[in-house]
GROMACS .gro file of C-alpha atoms in nm:
model
  187
    1GLY     CA    1   0.000   0.000   0.000
    2VAL     CA    2   0.080   0.369  -0.005
    3TRP     CA    3   0.059   0.603   0.293
    4MET     CA    4  -0.089   0.946   0.218
    5LEU     CA    5  -0.143   1.268   0.404
    6ALA     CA    6  -0.437   1.470   0.276
    7ASP     CA    7  -0.647   1.723   0.466
    8ARG     CA    8  -0.418   1.649   0.764
    9ARG     CA    9  -0.545   1.286   0.774
   10LEU     CA   10  -0.294   1.003   0.757
   11ARG     CA   11  -0.428   0.703   0.564
   12LYS     CA   12  -0.305   0.394   0.379
   13TRP     CA   13  -0.437   0.293   0.036
   14ASN     CA   14  -0.400  -0.033  -0.155
   15GLU     CA   15  -0.578  -0.198  -0.446
   16ASN     CA   16  -0.881  -0.268  -0.220
   17GLY     CA   17  -0.921   0.098  -0.111
   18TRP     CA   18  -0.841   0.262   0.222
   19THR     CA   19  -0.704  -0.003   0.459
   20GLN     CA   20  -0.595   0.215   0.754
   21ASP     CA   21  -0.701   0.557   0.878
   22TRP     CA   22  -0.491   0.707   1.158
   23GLY     CA   23  -0.683   1.036   1.164
   24ASP     CA   24  -0.508   1.367   1.215
   25ALA     CA   25  -0.132   1.365   1.158
   26PRO     CA   26   0.064   1.452   1.476
   27SER     CA   27   0.256   1.720   1.285
   28GLY     CA   28  -0.049   1.948   1.295
   29PRO     CA   29  -0.049   2.210   1.021
   30ALA     CA   30   0.317   2.138   0.932
   31PRO     CA   31   0.315   1.925   0.614
   32LEU     CA   32   0.496   1.593   0.619
   33LEU     CA   33   0.767   1.616   0.353
   34LYS     CA   34   0.837   1.243   0.345
   35LEU     CA   35   0.667   0.933   0.484
   36VAL     CA   36   0.856   0.607   0.532
   37GLU     CA   37   0.709   0.287   0.673
   38CYS     CA   38   0.955   0.103   0.899
   39ARG     CA   39   0.982  -0.274   0.915
   40SER     CA   40   0.800  -0.255   1.249
   41GLY     CA   41   0.499  -0.093   1.081
   42ALA     CA   42   0.562   0.246   1.241
   43LEU     CA   43   0.577   0.551   1.015
   44LEU     CA   44   0.846   0.815   0.994
   45GLY     CA   45   0.739   1.163   0.887
   46THR     CA   46   0.971   1.457   0.823
   47THR     CA   47   0.883   1.826   0.847
   48SER     CA   48   1.059   2.153   0.773
   49GLU     CA   49   0.960   2.314   1.103
   50ARG     CA   50   0.864   2.052   1.364
   51GLY     CA   51   1.135   1.788   1.321
   52LEU     CA   52   1.082   1.416   1.274
   53PHE     CA   53   0.781   1.214   1.387
   54LEU     CA   54   0.789   0.842   1.466
   55ILE     CA   55   0.421   0.744   1.445
   56PHE     CA   56   0.310   0.411   1.593
   57ASP     CA   57  -0.066   0.432   1.533
   58GLU     CA   58  -0.348   0.685   1.540
   59ARG     CA   59  -0.281   0.773   1.905
   60LYS     CA   60   0.090   0.716   1.976
   61PHE     CA   61   0.391   0.903   1.838
   62VAL     CA   62   0.733   1.040   1.934
   63GLN     CA   63   0.853   1.377   1.808
   64PHE     CA   64   1.223   1.447   1.750
   65GLY     CA   65   1.288   1.824   1.733
   66ARG     CA   66   1.477   2.097   1.909
   67SER     CA   67   1.208   2.111   2.180
   68THR     CA   68   1.284   1.745   2.265
   69GLY     CA   69   1.664   1.778   2.249
   70PHE     CA   70   1.705   1.657   1.890
   71ALA     CA   71   1.953   1.819   1.649
   72ALA     CA   72   1.707   2.014   1.433
   73ASP     CA   73   1.348   2.106   1.352
   74TRP     CA   74   1.413   2.095   0.975
   75VAL     CA   75   1.436   1.729   0.867
   76MET     CA   76   1.436   1.672   0.490
   77ASP     CA   77   1.493   1.299   0.459
   78VAL     CA   78   1.487   0.987   0.675
   79GLU     CA   79   1.572   0.624   0.605
   80GLU     CA   80   1.586   0.303   0.809
   81ASP     CA   81   1.901   0.093   0.771
   82ARG     CA   82   1.936  -0.286   0.784
   83GLU     CA   83   1.988  -0.279   1.162
   84GLY     CA   84   1.677  -0.069   1.232
   85ASN     CA   85   1.867   0.256   1.291
   86LEU     CA   86   1.704   0.571   1.158
   87TRP     CA   87   1.911   0.823   0.960
   88ALA     CA   88   1.779   1.178   0.925
   89GLY     CA   89   1.915   1.450   0.697
   90THR     CA   90   1.873   1.776   0.887
   91GLY     CA   91   1.892   2.142   0.796
   92GLY     CA   92   2.191   2.288   0.975
   93ASN     CA   93   2.307   1.989   1.178
   94GLY     CA   94   2.393   1.731   0.915
   95LEU     CA   95   2.309   1.365   0.937
   96ALA     CA   96   2.158   1.230   1.259
   97MET     CA   97   2.140   0.861   1.350
   98ILE     CA   98   1.861   0.753   1.585
   99ARG     CA   99   1.885   0.423   1.764
  100GLU     CA  100   1.639   0.282   2.008
  101SER     CA  101   1.875   0.370   2.291
  102ASN     CA  102   2.040   0.693   2.170
  103VAL     CA  103   2.085   0.960   1.905
  104GLN     CA  104   2.424   1.003   1.738
  105ILE     CA  105   2.523   1.276   1.493
  106LEU     CA  106   2.749   1.169   1.205
  107ALA     CA  107   2.940   1.433   1.011
  108PRO     CA  108   3.244   1.448   0.782
  109PRO     CA  109   3.553   1.639   0.899
  110ASP     CA  110   3.436   1.954   0.713
  111ALA     CA  111   3.098   1.939   0.896
  112TRP     CA  112   2.907   1.944   0.566
  113GLN     CA  113   3.064   2.287   0.501
  114GLY     CA  114   2.777   2.426   0.707
  115ARG     CA  115   2.511   2.308   0.461
  116ALA     CA  116   2.196   2.100   0.506
  117VAL     CA  117   2.174   1.727   0.428
  118LEU     CA  118   1.883   1.684   0.184
  119SER     CA  119   1.892   1.314   0.089
  120VAL     CA  120   2.027   0.984   0.219
  121CYS     CA  121   2.086   0.642   0.058
  122PHE     CA  122   2.246   0.318   0.177
  123ALA     CA  123   2.426   0.131  -0.098
  124ARG     CA  124   2.476  -0.244  -0.129
  125ASP     CA  125   2.850  -0.201  -0.072
  126GLN     CA  126   2.768  -0.074   0.282
  127ALA     CA  127   2.839   0.289   0.184
  128LEU     CA  128   2.623   0.567   0.319
  129TRP     CA  129   2.559   0.847   0.067
  130ALA     CA  130   2.430   1.194   0.164
  131GLY     CA  131   2.325   1.467  -0.079
  132THR     CA  132   2.364   1.826   0.038
  133GLU     CA  133   2.232   2.173  -0.018
  134GLY     CA  134   2.508   2.310  -0.239
  135VAL     CA  135   2.826   2.115  -0.161
  136GLY     CA  136   2.762   1.795  -0.352
  137LEU     CA  137   2.748   1.438  -0.237
  138TYR     CA  138   2.928   1.271   0.053
  139ARG     CA  139   3.009   0.902   0.082
  140PHE     CA  140   3.092   0.735   0.414
  141ARG     CA  141   3.242   0.387   0.364
  142ASP     CA  142   3.480   0.182   0.579
  143GLY     CA  143   3.523   0.474   0.819
  144GLU     CA  144   3.635   0.714   0.544
  145TRP     CA  145   3.460   1.022   0.401
  146ALA     CA  146   3.470   1.135   0.036
  147ASN     CA  147   3.305   1.440  -0.121
  148PHE     CA  148   3.183   1.442  -0.483
  149SER     CA  149   3.094   1.771  -0.653
  150GLY     CA  150   3.176   1.954  -0.978
  151ALA     CA  151   3.511   1.780  -1.035
  152ALA     CA  152   3.328   1.446  -1.010
  153GLY     CA  153   3.084   1.542  -1.285
  154LEU     CA  154   2.797   1.686  -1.081
  155ALA     CA  155   2.684   1.999  -1.267
  156ASN     CA  156   2.464   2.104  -0.973
  157ALA     CA  157   2.561   2.050  -0.607
  158TYR     CA  158   2.204   2.078  -0.470
  159LEU     CA  159   2.113   1.709  -0.448
  160TRP     CA  160   1.754   1.645  -0.345
  161SER     CA  161   1.722   1.270  -0.404
  162LEU     CA  162   1.932   0.953  -0.403
  163ALA     CA  163   1.851   0.595  -0.499
  164GLN     CA  164   2.030   0.277  -0.599
  165ASP     CA  165   1.872   0.072  -0.877
  166LYS     CA  166   1.852  -0.308  -0.908
  167SER     CA  167   2.179  -0.321  -1.102
  168GLY     CA  168   2.360  -0.134  -0.821
  169GLU     CA  169   2.397   0.204  -0.992
  170LEU     CA  170   2.359   0.511  -0.772
  171TRP     CA  171   2.134   0.788  -0.906
  172THR     CA  172   2.102   1.142  -0.774
  173GLY     CA  173   1.853   1.411  -0.867
  174SER     CA  174   1.958   1.772  -0.841
  175TYR     CA  175   1.768   2.096  -0.804
  176GLY     CA  176   1.738   2.225  -1.160
  177GLY     CA  177   2.052   2.049  -1.283
  178GLY     CA  178   1.915   1.715  -1.392
  179LEU     CA  179   1.969   1.352  -1.302
  180PHE     CA  180   2.313   1.193  -1.257
  181VAL     CA  181   2.432   0.830  -1.236
  182PHE     CA  182   2.755   0.721  -1.063
  183ARG     CA  183   2.984   0.504  -1.274
  184GLY     CA  184   3.331   0.411  -1.154
  185ASP     CA  185   3.436   0.722  -0.963
  186HIS     CA  186   3.249   0.981  -1.169
  187PHE     CA  187   2.892   1.101  -1.228
   0.00000   0.00000   0.00000
């Protein structure tokens, strides 16, 4: 099925119609920028002003934002990794990892050059990729950071989306600069 937020109501649709209705979204009037269903069945919802919501059902949720001690209120992207950790791309505070027992911030030595993390993707080779607001793409693999920008073939360093296809190729979509695919060590 597909989760949707319309008229502030959070519902799930499949080929048989509406299968779940969780009522009003906990984010209130703040729109959910992205919805991700975790393996547990909980939903993750990102906002640009109220942080990240972990929604368990129509009545139970946890909010991660500055008011709760989280790194940021602007969360653009969130993904769940193979171990159940949550990774959130934040505006101003980089990439945050949320585990059941703690929150850990992960950042390259240049601290994202002070820019927001807009997109996140885990590759099959165990690399973590993060697209940024203006300074290209970062890869974290085997404890090492690498930055890919204009010299690596990216004509636009504002990278809003990342995905790996079935053949293992990494794709990134930029703001106004088109779509790029990573081949070898170049886009």
